[in-house]
C-alpha positions as a printed Julia matrix, in Angstrom:
116×3 Matrix{Float64}:
 -151.35  54.27   -52.9
 -148.13  54.61   -54.85
 -148.66  51.44   -56.9
 -148.4   51.39   -60.68
 -151.45  50.82   -62.85
 -152.12  47.3    -64.13
 -150.43  46.44   -67.43
 -149.04  49.98   -67.75
 -145.26  50.03   -68.37
 -143.29  53.12   -67.43
 -141.63  52.98   -70.88
 -142.42  51.25   -74.15
 -141.24  51.83   -77.69
 -141.23  50.24   -81.09
 -139.02  50.73   -84.12
 -139.62  49.53   -87.64
 -137.97  49.83   -91.01
 -138.93  48.66   -94.47
 -137.0   48.81   -97.71
 -138.68  48.13  -101.05
 -136.9   47.51  -104.35
 -138.92  47.74  -107.59
 -138.06  45.01  -110.08
 -139.95  46.42  -113.04
 -142.16  43.79  -114.69
 -141.08  41.21  -112.1
 -142.78  43.1   -109.26
 -141.21  44.34  -106.02
 -139.18  42.9   -103.16
 -139.55  44.3    -99.65
 -137.54  43.62   -96.5
 -138.94  44.62   -93.14
 -137.74  44.48   -89.53
 -139.42  45.69   -86.36
 -138.48  45.71   -82.7
 -140.78  46.31   -79.75
 -139.64  46.81   -76.16
 -141.73  47.12   -73.01
 -140.72  47.93   -69.44
 -141.83  45.88   -66.41
 -145.6   45.63   -65.88
 -147.72  44.41   -63.0
 -150.9   42.46   -63.64
 -152.61  43.24   -60.3
 -153.37  46.41   -58.37
 -151.15  45.11   -55.56
 -147.98  45.22   -57.73
 -147.14  41.68   -56.67
 -143.82  40.56   -58.19
 -145.2   37.02   -58.68
 -147.85  38.47   -60.98
 -145.58  40.75   -63.0
 -143.62  40.64   -66.23
 -140.09  41.99   -66.45
 -138.91  44.17   -69.31
 -138.53  42.41   -72.67
 -138.09  43.06   -76.37
 -139.37  41.3    -79.49
 -137.67  41.24   -82.89
 -139.57  40.3    -86.06
 -138.58  40.41   -89.74
 -139.87  39.47   -93.17
 -138.98  39.46   -96.85
 -141.77  39.71   -99.45
 -142.11  39.5   -103.2
 -145.18  40.97  -104.89
 -145.98  40.58  -108.59
 -146.16  43.68  -110.8
 -149.95  43.34  -111.12
 -150.23  42.97  -107.29
 -152.08  39.65  -107.62
 -149.41  37.4   -106.12
 -147.52  37.9   -102.89
 -145.11  35.56  -101.13
 -143.65  36.39   -97.72
 -141.03  34.6    -95.62
 -141.03  35.73   -92.0
 -139.46  35.22   -88.61
 -141.18  36.16   -85.37
 -139.71  36.48   -81.89
 -136.27  35.99   -83.41
 -134.48  36.33   -80.06
 -136.74  33.57   -78.66
 -137.84  35.82   -75.79
 -139.81  34.13   -73.02
 -142.48  36.41   -71.58
 -146.06  36.35   -70.33
 -148.53  38.55   -72.21
 -150.76  38.2    -69.14
 -150.48  36.47   -65.78
 -153.82  36.11   -64.03
 -153.83  35.42   -60.3
 -156.15  32.49   -59.54
 -155.6   32.61   -55.76
 -155.65  30.27   -53.88
 -154.99  28.0    -56.89
 -151.94  30.09   -57.84
 -150.72  32.21   -60.69
 -151.36  31.11   -64.27
 -150.3   32.42   -67.62
 -150.12  31.51   -71.28
 -146.78  31.61   -73.04
 -146.5   33.34   -76.41
 -145.25  31.57   -79.5
 -141.51  30.83   -79.47
 -139.12  31.75   -82.28
 -141.17  30.99   -85.37
 -140.4   30.91   -89.08
 -142.89  30.62   -91.88
 -143.93  31.38   -95.42
 -147.26  32.75   -96.62
 -148.53  33.0   -100.17
 -151.54  34.86  -101.42
 -153.44  35.55  -104.61
 -155.85  38.46  -105.05
 -158.56  38.24  -107.68
């Protein structure tokens, strides 16, 4: 009684923005950023602090170029730019203890694609 539901934050929000610039016959360039924030969650019905995740936010961004014929696309991206440490889940394996998998750290990359 009185406990919060599993994996149900009191507050959560996300914001995103994208700006695209047409380059005529050279295609388009797009820049995108998004931020997601989530309040504290509990992973058990008992609202045990050892099996909970505090509030956190994630910032991601990317810059893309797409050819005018939409066949080629190259994207440079950054994920978890603030290098936030959080647990997407934290199962309780009592009596063995609490486990959990960490998400990917701050990551940068480039993708390229061709559509035919």
